[in-house]
Amino acid sequence: MNFDTIIIGGGMAGLSCALRCLEAGLKTAVIASGQSALHFSSGSIDVLAKTPSGKHVINPMDSLETFSKEYPSHPYAALGKETVERAINWYKTTLSAIGVPLTSQKDGLNHYRLTPLGTMKSTWLSQPFVHQFPMDLEKNKTQKMVLITIDGFRDFQPKLAQDNLKQITQLSDLEITTASISLSAFNDIQRNHCELRSIDLSRLLSKRANRQELAYALQQHANPGDLVVLPSIFGNGMGLSYLREIEQLTKLTLCEVPTMPPSLLGIRLEESMKHAFIELGGTMLNGDHVVQGEFSYVDKSDPEHSHYRLNRIFTKNHGDFPLQAKQFVLATGSFFSQGLKANVDSMIEPIFGLDIAQSDKRTDWYSHDFFSTQSHPFLSMGIKTTANFQAIKSGHVIDNLYCAGAILSGYNPILEGSGSGVAISSGFHAAESIIEQLQCSDFLQNNNTKTEVAL
């Protein structure tokens, strides 16, 4: 099978890149091995919450210019403020067009979102029913919050969230109550209702009668003007419509919080992007993974600076039938998604054996104190790339293999709250670079390949 572009990885970075390539009319395929990290995400878009030194960021876009100068090895420094802004605005427009509108504060500031543990996390874009608390919590206008769960549901504990919220001094005037709601639909299922996860509850609430029962129960515990916090138990597809329906029935202000995984807020993003990708004509290869690639050596008349070219890849499911493309993007994630692996003395990129920015000493990978205020160094390690995010193998640049997302080195998405921002921006940038190259006739004619080097 031949494509213009093949993206390896079906997470935020890979799908962002794939959608942009399809928009430009490129024949595009995505190879996704399974569930992405979006199944564990909040469903909000974090651009930049903290600097690597731990300083809180209030306005991420305005901070990018100075941030890039202070942290030149960070992906944002290579991308530049203009590219990051274009990418995030493009993503916001794209998601709105496919049914998941994302909004930010009008002044461009970060906002707080509520976590299932009752803490506040800084983010930049959130879904319609994620309440946006101001960064200055003393300006919070909500007077009463009602934390409600479904009877027996284990992945959201209102009492725990209530206790943690009461520790936030800026919210000392906020009245916080809790409640648990039981549904008669539990009587019709064979499983114990305490075993139900968010996906199971979303199936029950797809029935109008169950939603009406839920709406009536909510009215018994809250009044108009209260902020009613619910676990995210409304799936993709009609999920947002169901929430609007319940708001209209109850006249209450609803707030979704992500649950312990699986997170339906994150799944809503993934499934919406995958559905749009397929609808636009993309090829989605689910449940498959790349096992190796074949490279060609490109003689640039200077062996010291010679480049490679990735010609084709082999996957587990397709066996001896290779997939070919003019351009490739590697967006397989970090250790969590097995895009990177570690053994006793080194880290590896398991598909192509790409060069990794890592310390030679294992003792430098981590902090001595597990709960150190400074993050463990291994979280910032990843693939070595050019400034244009082209991969490097054995010191040689691979002209047509770009890297995007958590596989990149130089940043810590957990500490910084920059995971989604870097994923979207680097995926978008890879797509833009590919589009530009494929539209250039000089590039299409420049295939002076010589010795093949198979992995």
Coordinates of C-alpha atoms in Angstrom, one line a residue, residues 242-420:
Y242 CA -27.3 14.7 26.7
L243 CA -25.7 17.2 29.1
R244 CA -27.4 20.1 27.4
E245 CA -30.7 18.2 27.6
I246 CA -30.2 17.7 31.4
E247 CA -29.3 21.4 31.9
Q248 CA -32.5 22.4 30.1
L249 CA -34.6 20.1 32.1
T250 CA -33.1 21.1 35.5
K251 CA -32.0 24.7 34.9
L252 CA -28.8 23.7 36.8
T253 CA -25.2 24.6 35.9
L254 CA -23.4 21.3 35.2
C255 CA -19.7 20.6 35.5
E256 CA -18.0 17.4 34.3
V257 CA -14.9 16.2 36.0
P258 CA -12.7 13.4 34.5
T259 CA -12.9 10.2 36.4
M260 CA -10.2 7.7 37.2
P261 CA -9.4 5.9 33.8
P262 CA -11.1 5.4 31.5
S263 CA -11.7 9.1 31.1
L264 CA -14.7 9.8 28.9
L265 CA -13.6 13.4 28.4
G266 CA -10.3 12.2 26.9
I267 CA -12.1 9.4 24.9
R268 CA -14.5 12.0 23.5
L269 CA -11.5 13.9 22.0
E270 CA -9.9 10.7 20.6
E271 CA -13.1 9.2 19.1
S272 CA -14.1 12.6 17.6
M273 CA -10.8 12.9 15.9
K274 CA -10.7 9.4 14.6
H275 CA -14.2 9.6 13.3
A276 CA -13.4 12.8 11.5
F277 CA -10.2 11.3 10.1
I278 CA -12.1 8.3 8.6
E279 CA -14.9 10.6 7.3
L280 CA -12.4 12.7 5.5
G281 CA -11.0 9.6 3.7
G282 CA -8.1 8.6 5.9
T283 CA -7.0 5.0 6.4
M284 CA -7.0 3.9 10.0
L285 CA -5.1 0.7 10.8
N286 CA -6.2 -0.1 14.4
G287 CA -4.6 -2.8 16.5
D288 CA -1.4 -2.9 14.5
H289 CA 2.1 -1.8 15.2
V290 CA 5.2 -1.2 13.2
V291 CA 8.0 -3.7 13.7
Q292 CA 10.8 -2.3 11.4
G293 CA 11.6 0.0 8.6
E294 CA 13.9 -0.1 5.5
F295 CA 16.2 2.9 4.9
S296 CA 18.1 4.1 2.0
Y297 CA 21.4 6.0 2.2
V298 CA 21.4 9.3 0.5
D299 CA 24.8 10.5 -0.7
K300 CA 25.0 14.3 -0.2
S301 CA 28.6 14.2 -1.5
D302 CA 29.7 14.7 2.1
P303 CA 29.7 11.4 3.9
E304 CA 30.1 13.2 7.3
H305 CA 26.7 14.8 6.8
S306 CA 25.0 12.2 4.8
H307 CA 21.3 11.6 5.4
Y308 CA 18.9 8.5 5.4
R309 CA 15.6 8.1 3.9
L310 CA 12.8 5.8 5.2
N311 CA 11.4 3.9 2.2
R312 CA 8.9 1.5 3.7
I313 CA 7.8 0.0 7.0
F314 CA 6.6 -3.5 8.0
T315 CA 3.8 -4.1 10.6
K316 CA 2.9 -7.1 12.7
N317 CA -0.5 -7.6 11.0
H318 CA 0.7 -7.1 7.4
G319 CA 3.7 -9.3 7.7
D320 CA 5.7 -9.4 4.5
F321 CA 3.5 -6.7 2.8
P322 CA 5.2 -3.4 3.4
L323 CA 3.6 0.0 3.7
Q324 CA 5.2 2.8 1.6
A325 CA 5.0 6.5 1.9
K326 CA 6.8 9.6 0.8
Q327 CA 6.8 11.0 4.4
F328 CA 6.4 9.4 7.8
V329 CA 5.7 10.7 11.3
L330 CA 6.6 8.9 14.5
A331 CA 4.2 9.8 17.3
T332 CA 4.2 6.7 19.4
G333 CA 4.5 8.5 22.8
S334 CA 6.9 8.1 25.6
F335 CA 7.4 5.2 28.1
F336 CA 3.8 5.0 29.1
S337 CA 2.7 4.3 25.5
Q338 CA 5.9 2.2 24.8
G339 CA 7.2 4.6 22.3
L340 CA 10.3 4.5 24.4
K341 CA 11.7 1.6 26.4
A342 CA 14.4 1.3 29.0
N343 CA 16.6 -1.6 30.1
V344 CA 19.2 -1.8 32.8
D345 CA 21.7 0.6 31.2
S346 CA 20.1 2.4 28.3
M347 CA 16.9 3.7 26.7
I348 CA 15.8 2.7 23.2
E349 CA 13.4 3.6 20.6
P350 CA 12.1 0.1 19.7
I351 CA 10.9 0.5 16.1
F352 CA 13.8 2.2 14.2
G353 CA 16.6 2.4 16.8
L354 CA 16.7 6.1 16.7
D355 CA 19.2 8.2 18.7
I356 CA 18.0 9.2 22.1
A357 CA 18.9 12.2 24.2
Q358 CA 19.8 10.5 27.5
S359 CA 22.4 10.4 30.2
D360 CA 24.9 7.6 30.0
K361 CA 24.7 7.0 33.7
R362 CA 21.5 5.3 34.9
T363 CA 21.8 7.1 38.3
D364 CA 21.3 10.4 36.4
W365 CA 17.9 9.2 35.2
Y366 CA 16.1 9.8 38.5
S367 CA 16.2 11.8 41.7
H368 CA 17.3 10.1 44.9
D369 CA 14.0 11.2 46.6
F370 CA 11.1 9.6 44.8
F371 CA 8.8 12.4 45.9
S372 CA 11.3 15.2 45.1
T373 CA 9.9 18.6 44.3
Q374 CA 12.1 18.4 41.2
S375 CA 10.9 16.0 38.5
H376 CA 12.8 12.9 37.6
P377 CA 15.2 13.6 34.7
F378 CA 14.1 10.6 32.6
L379 CA 10.7 12.2 32.0
S380 CA 12.5 14.8 29.8
M381 CA 14.4 12.3 27.8
G382 CA 13.4 11.4 24.3
I383 CA 14.4 11.2 20.6
K384 CA 17.1 13.4 19.2
T385 CA 15.9 15.4 16.3
T386 CA 16.9 18.3 14.1
A387 CA 15.4 21.8 14.8
N388 CA 12.7 20.7 12.3
F389 CA 11.9 17.6 14.3
Q390 CA 13.4 15.2 11.8
A391 CA 14.6 12.0 13.5
I392 CA 18.3 11.1 13.7
K393 CA 19.7 7.5 13.5
S394 CA 23.3 6.7 14.2
G395 CA 24.1 10.4 13.8
H396 CA 22.4 10.7 10.4
V397 CA 19.3 12.8 9.8
I398 CA 16.3 10.9 8.3
D399 CA 14.9 13.3 5.7
N400 CA 11.4 12.0 5.6
L401 CA 10.8 10.9 9.2
Y402 CA 9.4 13.5 11.6
C403 CA 8.8 13.0 15.3
A404 CA 5.9 14.6 17.3
G405 CA 4.4 14.5 20.8
A406 CA 5.7 12.8 23.9
I407 CA 8.5 11.0 22.1
L408 CA 10.4 14.3 21.8
S409 CA 13.1 15.2 24.3
G410 CA 13.7 18.4 26.2
Y411 CA 10.5 18.8 28.1
N412 CA 8.4 17.3 30.9
P413 CA 4.7 17.3 30.1
I414 CA 3.7 16.3 33.6
L415 CA 5.6 18.9 35.5
E416 CA 5.0 21.7 33.0
G417 CA 1.4 21.0 32.0
S418 CA 2.4 21.2 28.4
G419 CA 1.6 17.7 27.0
S420 CA -1.3 18.6 24.8

